[in-house]
Short mmCIF file of C-alpha atoms in Angstrom, two decimals:
data_model
loop_
_atom_site.label_atom_id
_atom_site.label_comp_id
_atom_site.label_asym_id
_atom_site.label_seq_id
_atom_site.Cartn_x
_atom_site.Cartn_y
_atom_site.Cartn_z
CA UNK A 1 36.47 97.25 61.90
CA UNK A 2 37.02 100.51 60.08
CA UNK A 3 36.02 103.48 62.20
CA UNK A 4 34.44 106.50 60.57
CA UNK A 5 35.37 109.97 61.67
CA UNK A 6 33.47 111.00 64.78
CA UNK A 7 33.56 114.08 66.93
CA UNK A 8 34.66 113.84 70.51
CA UNK A 9 32.00 114.75 73.02
CA UNK A 10 34.15 117.56 74.39
CA UNK A 11 34.58 118.91 70.83
CA UNK A 12 30.83 118.86 70.30
CA UNK A 13 30.16 120.59 73.62
CA UNK A 14 32.91 123.10 72.85
CA UNK A 15 31.28 123.81 69.49
CA UNK A 16 27.92 124.37 71.19
CA UNK A 17 29.48 126.73 73.73
CA UNK A 18 31.35 128.59 70.98
CA UNK A 19 28.12 129.03 69.00
CA UNK A 20 26.31 130.23 72.11
CA UNK A 21 29.14 132.69 72.75
CA UNK A 22 29.33 133.85 69.14
CA UNK A 23 25.62 134.59 68.83
CA UNK A 24 25.67 137.68 71.08
CA UNK A 25 29.07 138.68 69.68
CA UNK A 26 27.69 138.42 66.16
CA UNK A 27 24.68 140.47 67.21
CA UNK A 28 26.94 143.15 68.71
CA UNK A 29 29.13 143.16 65.59
CA UNK A 30 26.05 143.41 63.37
CA UNK A 31 24.75 146.34 65.40
CA UNK A 32 28.18 147.95 65.12
CA UNK A 33 28.09 147.59 61.34
CA UNK A 34 24.58 149.00 61.31
CA UNK A 35 25.75 151.98 63.38
CA UNK A 36 28.46 152.63 60.79
CA UNK A 37 25.84 152.32 58.07
CA UNK A 38 23.71 154.97 59.81
CA UNK A 39 26.74 157.29 59.92
CA UNK A 40 27.46 156.62 56.24
CA UNK A 41 23.85 157.38 55.29
CA UNK A 42 23.96 160.62 57.26
CA UNK A 43 27.16 161.68 55.51
CA UNK A 44 25.72 160.79 52.09
CA UNK A 45 22.70 162.95 52.90
CA UNK A 46 24.98 165.87 53.82
CA UNK A 47 27.03 165.38 50.65
CA UNK A 48 23.87 165.53 48.52
CA UNK A 49 22.54 168.64 50.26
CA UNK A 50 25.97 170.30 50.25
CA UNK A 51 26.47 169.71 46.53
CA UNK A 52 23.09 171.21 45.66
CA UNK A 53 23.53 174.20 47.99
CA UNK A 54 27.07 174.80 46.74
CA UNK A 55 25.89 174.76 43.13
CA UNK A 56 23.00 177.11 43.97
CA UNK A 57 25.25 179.54 45.84
CA UNK A 58 27.85 179.45 43.08
CA UNK A 59 25.29 180.25 40.38
CA UNK A 60 23.92 183.12 42.48
CA UNK A 61 27.27 184.71 43.26
CA UNK A 62 28.54 184.29 39.70
CA UNK A 63 25.38 185.86 38.28
CA UNK A 64 25.57 188.75 40.75
CA UNK A 65 29.26 189.29 39.94
CA UNK A 66 28.51 189.39 36.22
CA UNK A 67 25.63 191.81 36.69
CA UNK A 68 27.75 194.15 38.81
CA UNK A 69 30.93 193.48 36.81
CA UNK A 70 32.90 192.43 39.89
CA UNK A 71 35.99 190.25 39.70
CA UNK A 72 35.66 187.16 41.88
CA UNK A 73 38.41 186.81 44.43
CA UNK A 74 39.34 183.53 45.94
CA UNK A 75 42.02 181.21 47.09
CA UNK A 76 43.77 179.10 44.44
CA UNK A 77 43.06 175.41 44.77
CA UNK A 78 45.66 172.83 45.56
CA UNK A 79 46.95 170.88 42.61
CA UNK A 80 45.45 167.59 43.80
CA UNK A 81 41.95 168.96 44.37
CA UNK A 82 39.31 166.87 42.54
CA UNK A 83 37.32 170.03 41.74
CA UNK A 84 40.26 171.37 39.69
CA UNK A 85 40.24 168.51 37.23
CA UNK A 86 38.47 168.81 33.92
CA UNK A 87 36.20 165.84 34.37
CA UNK A 88 32.51 165.36 33.77
CA UNK A 89 31.87 163.66 37.12
CA UNK A 90 33.64 164.16 40.44
CA UNK A 91 31.66 161.94 42.83
CA UNK A 92 32.30 162.15 46.55
CA UNK A 93 31.90 158.93 48.53
CA UNK A 94 31.05 158.71 52.21
CA UNK A 95 34.19 157.80 54.15
CA UNK A 96 33.36 158.23 57.83
CA UNK A 97 33.85 155.14 59.97
CA UNK A 98 33.46 154.96 63.72
CA UNK A 99 36.40 152.54 63.91
CA UNK A 100 38.82 154.53 61.75
CA UNK A 101 37.92 158.16 62.37
CA UNK A 102 38.70 159.92 65.62
CA UNK A 103 35.62 161.26 67.35
CA UNK A 104 36.40 164.92 67.93
CA UNK A 105 35.03 167.06 70.73
CA UNK A 106 32.11 169.44 70.05
CA UNK A 107 32.98 172.23 67.57
CA UNK A 108 34.60 175.36 68.97
CA UNK A 109 32.61 178.57 69.05
CA UNK A 110 32.86 180.92 66.06
CA UNK A 111 35.46 183.68 66.26
CA UNK A 112 34.92 187.43 65.84
CA UNK A 113 37.43 188.83 63.33
CA UNK A 114 38.25 192.41 62.35
CA UNK A 115 37.97 191.81 58.62
CA UNK A 116 34.56 192.09 57.08
CA UNK A 117 32.97 189.38 54.95
CA UNK A 118 33.02 189.74 51.19
CA UNK A 119 30.17 192.05 50.08
CA UNK A 120 29.37 189.90 47.06
CA UNK A 121 29.19 186.86 49.34
CA UNK A 122 26.85 188.75 51.69
CA UNK A 123 24.50 189.53 48.82
CA UNK A 124 24.44 185.91 47.72
CA UNK A 125 24.04 184.82 51.35
CA UNK A 126 20.95 186.97 51.83
CA UNK A 127 19.35 185.10 48.95
CA UNK A 128 20.41 181.71 50.33
CA UNK A 129 19.42 182.18 53.97
CA UNK A 130 15.63 181.73 53.56
CA UNK A 131 16.32 178.56 51.58
CA UNK A 132 18.54 177.21 54.37
CA UNK A 133 16.00 177.93 57.08
CA UNK A 134 13.15 176.38 55.11
CA UNK A 135 15.22 173.30 54.28
CA UNK A 136 16.18 172.75 57.91
CA UNK A 137 12.51 172.30 58.81
CA UNK A 138 12.46 169.14 56.68
CA UNK A 139 16.04 167.82 56.68
CA UNK A 140 16.94 168.82 60.27
CA UNK A 141 20.35 169.75 58.88
CA UNK A 142 22.24 172.76 60.18
CA UNK A 143 23.80 174.70 57.28
CA UNK A 144 26.26 177.61 57.22
CA UNK A 145 27.54 179.24 54.04
CA UNK A 146 31.01 180.75 54.40
CA UNK A 147 32.88 183.11 52.15
CA UNK A 148 36.45 182.56 50.97
CA UNK A 149 37.77 183.83 54.33
CA UNK A 150 35.76 181.35 56.37
CA UNK A 151 33.21 183.93 57.63
CA UNK A 152 29.54 182.88 57.85
CA UNK A 153 27.42 184.86 55.35
CA UNK A 154 24.25 182.73 55.57
CA UNK A 155 23.03 180.40 58.28
CA UNK A 156 20.03 178.21 59.06
CA UNK A 157 20.58 179.10 62.72
CA UNK A 158 23.12 181.38 64.37
CA UNK A 159 26.83 182.23 63.94
CA UNK A 160 26.26 184.66 61.05
CA UNK A 161 29.20 187.06 60.80
CA UNK A 162 31.51 184.77 62.81
CA UNK A 163 34.57 183.01 61.44
CA UNK A 164 34.69 179.20 61.55
CA UNK A 165 38.31 179.01 60.38
CA UNK A 166 39.18 177.36 63.72
CA UNK A 167 37.49 174.13 62.61
CA UNK A 168 39.53 171.40 60.95
CA UNK A 169 37.00 170.55 58.24
CA UNK A 170 36.53 174.24 57.27
CA UNK A 171 40.27 174.79 56.77
CA UNK A 172 40.47 171.71 54.57
CA UNK A 173 37.44 172.77 52.50
CA UNK A 174 38.92 176.25 51.93
CA UNK A 175 41.81 174.44 50.24
CA UNK A 176 39.36 172.90 47.76
CA UNK A 177 38.91 169.49 49.39
CA UNK A 178 35.73 167.96 50.74
CA UNK A 179 36.05 167.15 54.45
CA UNK A 180 33.89 165.36 57.02
CA UNK A 181 34.43 164.63 60.71
CA UNK A 182 32.60 162.99 63.60
CA UNK A 183 32.07 165.08 66.70
CA UNK A 184 30.51 164.47 70.06
CA UNK A 185 27.03 165.81 70.38
CA UNK A 186 26.10 167.75 73.50
CA UNK A 187 22.49 168.83 73.78
CA UNK A 188 20.97 171.33 76.20
CA UNK A 189 17.71 169.38 76.13
CA UNK A 190 17.18 166.43 78.50
CA UNK A 191 17.45 162.99 76.93
CA UNK A 192 14.21 161.03 76.51
CA UNK A 193 13.66 157.72 78.29
CA UNK A 194 16.15 154.96 77.56
CA UNK A 195 13.64 152.77 75.77
CA UNK A 196 12.24 155.61 73.66
CA UNK A 197 12.55 155.09 69.93
CA UNK A 198 13.28 158.79 69.50
CA UNK A 199 16.37 158.65 71.68
CA UNK A 200 19.00 160.88 70.08
CA UNK A 201 22.45 159.79 69.00
CA UNK A 202 25.49 161.14 70.80
CA UNK A 203 27.36 161.66 67.50
CA UNK A 204 27.04 164.44 64.98
CA UNK A 205 28.42 164.44 61.43
CA UNK A 206 30.06 167.65 60.17
CA UNK A 207 30.69 168.00 56.44
CA UNK A 208 32.31 170.88 54.55
CA UNK A 209 31.68 171.18 50.80
CA UNK A 210 33.95 173.66 48.92
CA UNK A 211 32.30 176.09 46.46
CA UNK A 212 34.57 176.15 43.43
CA UNK A 213 34.51 178.27 40.29
CA UNK A 214 37.33 178.58 37.76
CA UNK A 215 39.83 177.01 40.13
CA UNK A 216 38.89 179.52 42.83
CA UNK A 217 37.39 178.73 46.22
CA UNK A 218 34.44 181.07 46.53
CA UNK A 219 33.43 179.71 49.89
CA UNK A 220 32.29 176.62 51.83
CA UNK A 221 28.94 175.05 52.61
CA UNK A 222 29.24 173.67 56.18
CA UNK A 223 26.58 171.10 57.11
CA UNK A 224 25.96 169.19 60.32
CA UNK A 225 23.41 166.63 61.45
CA UNK A 226 23.07 164.12 64.26
CA UNK A 227 23.09 160.48 63.17
CA UNK A 228 19.95 158.44 63.63
CA UNK A 229 20.00 156.65 66.96
CA UNK A 230 20.41 152.89 67.02
CA UNK A 231 16.97 152.35 68.55
CA UNK A 232 15.23 154.51 66.00
CA UNK A 233 17.15 152.92 63.16
CA UNK A 234 16.14 149.45 64.31
CA UNK A 235 12.57 150.64 64.70
CA UNK A 236 12.57 151.75 61.07
CA UNK A 237 13.66 148.28 59.92
CA UNK A 238 11.53 146.37 62.43
CA UNK A 239 9.63 144.57 59.67
CA UNK A 240 12.90 143.11 58.33
CA UNK A 241 13.94 142.08 61.82
CA UNK A 242 10.59 140.38 62.37
CA UNK A 243 11.03 138.48 59.11
CA UNK A 244 14.57 137.45 60.01
CA UNK A 245 13.69 136.35 63.56
CA UNK A 246 11.85 133.14 62.51
CA UNK A 247 14.76 132.11 60.27
CA UNK A 248 17.23 132.62 63.11
CA UNK A 249 14.92 130.76 65.51
CA UNK A 250 14.57 127.85 63.08
CA UNK A 251 18.37 127.69 62.64
CA UNK A 252 18.87 127.63 66.41
CA UNK A 253 16.21 124.92 66.81
CA UNK A 254 17.76 122.78 64.06
CA UNK A 255 21.21 123.17 65.60
CA UNK A 256 19.85 122.25 69.04
CA UNK A 257 17.91 119.23 67.72
CA UNK A 258 20.91 117.91 65.77
CA UNK A 259 23.18 118.33 68.79
CA UNK A 260 20.63 116.65 71.05
CA UNK A 261 20.20 113.72 68.66
CA UNK A 262 23.94 113.23 68.35
CA UNK A 263 24.26 113.03 72.13
CA UNK A 264 20.97 111.57 73.43
CA UNK A 265 19.93 109.12 70.70
CA UNK A 266 22.98 106.82 71.14
CA UNK A 267 22.63 107.02 74.93
CA UNK A 268 18.97 105.95 74.71
CA UNK A 269 20.04 103.04 72.49
CA UNK A 270 22.61 102.00 75.10
CA UNK A 271 19.94 102.18 77.82
CA UNK A 272 17.70 99.86 75.79
CA UNK A 273 20.61 97.48 75.29
CA UNK A 274 21.34 97.43 79.02
CA UNK A 275 17.68 96.69 79.80
CA UNK A 276 17.62 93.79 77.35
CA UNK A 277 20.90 92.44 78.76
CA UNK A 278 19.44 92.63 82.27
CA UNK A 279 16.43 90.61 81.07
CA UNK A 280 18.76 87.87 79.85
CA UNK A 281 18.83 88.58 76.11
CA UNK A 282 22.26 87.32 75.04
CA UNK A 283 21.90 88.87 71.55
CA UNK A 284 21.22 92.39 72.84
CA UNK A 285 24.86 93.49 73.03
CA UNK A 286 26.26 94.81 69.76
CA UNK A 287 28.21 97.97 68.82
CA UNK A 288 26.04 100.91 67.84
CA UNK A 289 25.99 101.73 64.13
CA UNK A 290 25.67 105.47 64.78
CA UNK A 291 27.27 106.27 68.15
CA UNK A 292 27.63 109.94 67.29
CA UNK A 293 30.78 110.70 69.28
CA UNK A 294 34.03 108.91 70.06
CA UNK A 295 33.17 108.57 73.75
CA UNK A 296 29.78 106.96 73.08
CA UNK A 297 31.40 104.61 70.54
CA UNK A 298 33.93 103.50 73.16
CA UNK A 299 31.17 103.16 75.74
CA UNK A 300 29.19 100.97 73.34
CA UNK A 301 32.22 98.76 72.70
CA UNK A 302 32.87 98.53 76.45
CA UNK A 303 29.26 97.48 77.09
CA UNK A 304 29.56 94.78 74.43
CA UNK A 305 32.80 93.52 75.99
CA UNK A 306 31.25 93.61 79.45
CA UNK A 307 28.15 91.71 78.26
CA UNK A 308 30.32 89.07 76.59
CA UNK A 309 32.43 88.81 79.73
CA UNK A 310 29.32 88.41 81.87
CA UNK A 311 27.98 85.77 79.50
CA UNK A 312 31.29 83.90 79.66
CA UNK A 313 31.26 84.19 83.43
CA UNK A 314 27.69 82.92 83.57
CA UNK A 315 28.65 79.96 81.36
CA UNK A 316 31.65 79.30 83.55
CA UNK A 317 29.47 79.37 86.66
CA UNK A 318 26.97 76.97 85.09
CA UNK A 319 29.74 74.57 84.08
CA UNK A 320 31.42 74.97 87.43
CA UNK A 321 28.18 74.30 89.30
CA UNK A 322 27.56 71.20 87.20
CA UNK A 323 31.06 69.87 87.87
CA UNK A 324 30.87 70.67 91.57
CA UNK A 325 27.51 68.96 91.92
CA UNK A 326 28.94 65.93 90.18
CA UNK A 327 32.02 65.94 92.40
CA UNK A 328 29.94 66.22 95.55
CA UNK A 329 27.38 63.68 94.41
CA UNK A 330 29.80 60.72 94.44
CA UNK A 331 31.04 60.96 98.08
CA UNK A 332 27.60 61.99 99.29
CA UNK A 333 25.99 58.96 97.59
CA UNK A 334 28.65 56.73 99.14
CA UNK A 335 28.08 58.25 102.59
CA UNK A 336 24.33 57.88 102.26
CA UNK A 337 24.65 54.23 101.27
CA UNK A 338 27.05 53.50 104.13
CA UNK A 339 24.78 55.17 106.68
CA UNK A 340 21.76 53.19 105.44
CA UNK A 341 23.62 49.88 105.59
CA UNK A 342 24.90 50.61 109.08
CA UNK A 343 21.45 51.61 110.21
CA UNK A 344 19.76 48.42 108.99
CA UNK A 345 22.52 45.82 109.22
CA UNK A 346 25.02 47.31 111.67
CA UNK A 347 24.20 44.88 114.45
CA UNK A 348 24.61 41.89 112.15
CA UNK A 349 27.95 43.04 110.75
CA UNK A 350 31.26 41.87 112.00
CA UNK A 351 33.77 44.22 113.53
CA UNK A 352 35.92 44.20 110.40
CA UNK A 353 32.93 45.01 108.18
CA UNK A 354 31.88 47.94 110.35
CA UNK A 355 35.45 49.26 110.40
CA UNK A 356 35.60 49.04 106.59
CA UNK A 357 32.37 50.99 106.29
CA UNK A 358 33.59 53.60 108.77
CA UNK A 359 36.94 53.85 106.96
CA UNK A 360 35.14 54.43 103.64
CA UNK A 361 32.95 57.05 105.25
CA UNK A 362 36.01 58.77 106.69
CA UNK A 363 37.66 58.84 103.25
CA UNK A 364 34.50 60.31 101.72
CA UNK A 365 34.39 62.97 104.42
CA UNK A 366 38.07 63.84 103.85
CA UNK A 367 37.36 64.01 100.13
CA UNK A 368 34.50 66.43 100.79
CA UNK A 369 36.73 68.51 103.03
CA UNK A 370 39.39 68.70 100.34
CA UNK A 371 36.79 69.69 97.79
CA UNK A 372 35.39 72.39 100.10
CA UNK A 373 38.88 73.68 100.83
CA UNK A 374 39.71 73.78 97.13
CA UNK A 375 36.47 75.61 96.40
CA UNK A 376 37.31 78.21 99.02
CA UNK A 377 40.82 78.59 97.63
CA UNK A 378 39.46 78.87 94.10
CA UNK A 379 36.93 81.51 95.15
CA UNK A 380 39.63 83.42 96.99
CA UNK A 381 41.98 83.29 94.01
CA UNK A 382 39.19 84.35 91.63
CA UNK A 383 38.34 87.59 93.41
CA UNK A 384 41.70 88.63 94.79
CA UNK A 385 43.39 91.68 93.30
CA UNK A 386 47.13 91.97 92.62
CA UNK A 387 47.66 94.61 95.31
CA UNK A 388 51.15 95.74 96.26
CA UNK A 389 52.50 92.39 97.55
CA UNK A 390 55.37 90.67 95.75
CA UNK A 391 56.94 87.24 95.84
CA UNK A 392 59.62 85.13 94.23
CA UNK A 393 58.39 82.32 91.96
CA UNK A 394 61.48 80.23 92.77
CA UNK A 395 60.76 80.29 96.51
CA UNK A 396 57.10 79.34 95.96
CA UNK A 397 58.19 76.44 93.71
CA UNK A 398 60.68 75.26 96.36
CA UNK A 399 57.93 75.17 98.99
CA UNK A 400 55.57 73.17 96.76
CA UNK A 401 58.24 70.59 95.85
CA UNK A 402 58.16 69.25 99.42
CA UNK A 403 54.42 68.41 99.17
CA UNK A 404 54.25 67.37 95.49
CA UNK A 405 57.30 65.29 94.81
CA UNK A 406 55.74 63.75 91.70
CA UNK A 407 55.35 67.19 90.09
CA UNK A 408 58.20 68.71 88.11
CA UNK A 409 58.86 72.44 88.75
CA UNK A 410 61.08 74.56 86.53
CA UNK A 411 61.56 78.31 86.38
CA UNK A 412 64.00 80.87 85.05
CA UNK A 413 65.71 83.42 87.22
CA UNK A 414 63.05 86.07 87.84
CA UNK A 415 62.88 89.13 89.92
CA UNK A 416 59.90 89.42 92.22
CA UNK A 417 56.44 89.49 90.65
CA UNK A 418 53.47 91.61 91.76
CA UNK A 419 51.56 88.91 93.62
CA UNK A 420 51.54 87.63 97.18
CA UNK A 421 53.14 84.24 97.78
CA UNK A 422 49.99 82.86 99.48
CA UNK A 423 47.86 83.83 96.49
CA UNK A 424 50.23 82.23 93.98
CA UNK A 425 50.55 79.12 96.11
CA UNK A 426 46.76 78.81 96.46
CA UNK A 427 46.29 79.02 92.68
CA UNK A 428 49.02 76.46 91.96
CA UNK A 429 47.78 74.02 94.64
CA UNK A 430 44.29 74.11 93.19
CA UNK A 431 45.55 73.44 89.65
CA UNK A 432 47.93 70.68 90.76
CA UNK A 433 45.24 68.94 92.84
CA UNK A 434 42.83 68.97 89.92
CA UNK A 435 45.46 67.62 87.58
CA UNK A 436 46.50 64.79 89.91
CA UNK A 437 42.92 63.85 90.73
CA UNK A 438 41.47 63.86 87.22
CA UNK A 439 44.51 63.04 85.13
CA UNK A 440 44.57 59.30 85.82
CA UNK A 441 47.26 57.03 87.16
CA UNK A 442 49.70 57.74 84.32
CA UNK A 443 49.43 61.52 84.50
CA UNK A 444 52.61 63.59 84.46
CA UNK A 445 52.27 67.08 85.96
CA UNK A 446 54.80 69.85 85.42
CA UNK A 447 54.76 73.55 86.33
CA UNK A 448 56.95 75.92 84.31
CA UNK A 449 57.44 79.66 84.45
CA UNK A 450 58.94 81.71 81.64
CA UNK A 451 59.27 85.41 81.06
CA UNK A 452 57.08 87.11 78.44
CA UNK A 453 56.96 90.68 77.14
CA UNK A 454 53.92 91.51 79.28
CA UNK A 455 54.98 89.59 82.40
CA UNK A 456 55.44 85.96 83.43
CA UNK A 457 53.60 83.00 81.90
CA UNK A 458 52.89 79.99 84.15
#
């Protein structure tokens, strides 16, 4: 019979355990990706605000410089700066990633320097500062506008007049390159409850947008904002999560039902087979068409083999009982007849007649004894297990030759076999007695032993 591919039960259970293990891991990984997405969105927001503020500041300072006929000073840009290229679009993509970027400590405090900020930058900063403060009320973004020396000339909060040149992102922006970093957020305010949806994030995004005009760095727009917390972000997309939950639940239920059917349905079928076999249905044992797993398929085949073996044993017992009853019936009938004759006519019989009847009865009794002894030997040989005893076939044959001279014994030179000599002798005596008794007067009985690949054949 051609076997189709089937999973092993251990493979199926391993798959279930792996799925159960992967579900929380997948959830954690998904949340991790979502956290990165929140950081990316925060950075994109800072890029958009920074670009608009930089363009506004640049237009203001350029217009003021033209009105007052002042030459703009600045630091030359590096050759690879994207703002130096003569292109229509110079998009800036969000690049922060919690896995790739080092999370820096909180920003260092601003430094007090001896040099004064650029006067033109101060004038432009005075115009920008109200805009920054008003915008912060809506965007919650901290903004500082720095001149070409890195000194704050306009701020939505504090640090005006201080130098931020000690910050990595500011130094990079003064060279004409956009820069963004992740820093730890330390707040003076107490955190809200753990389960609060307004719980703040412990990360803050810092972005520095260079202000460029005619290949000169006029200054930097420094922006910072805390990322949206995971709980608040999930709360904002709660409707999507609620829509996805039934789909996930249905998938889990389908997976569980399929796994249960693969395991339990064949087992229930085997239980029904066993019940029918117990009730005597000889046609109940057959291999399952859909056993599901390799182990259940083997179990089904084993049950079929066991049922067939039990049926063969039952047939053997029926045949054996019929033969035994027939064997016992003949001497018992003879004994019964002899007893009746002796009871009714014993006094009228001669001595020789009584002795003949008694002799026949004695022979019948001896025959019954032999039959009982053979039955006991047969039962003992049928249930005995090989055990650890050994014997030599040649020695057993030599012992039997003395009692059965009419039987021919032949054997090759064997080493010892895994069977006790009394067990082997009991089996052979039973077979020889049956052969001599039922074979007729011309029967020829021989016992041979020859070596086979799997053992010894008698």
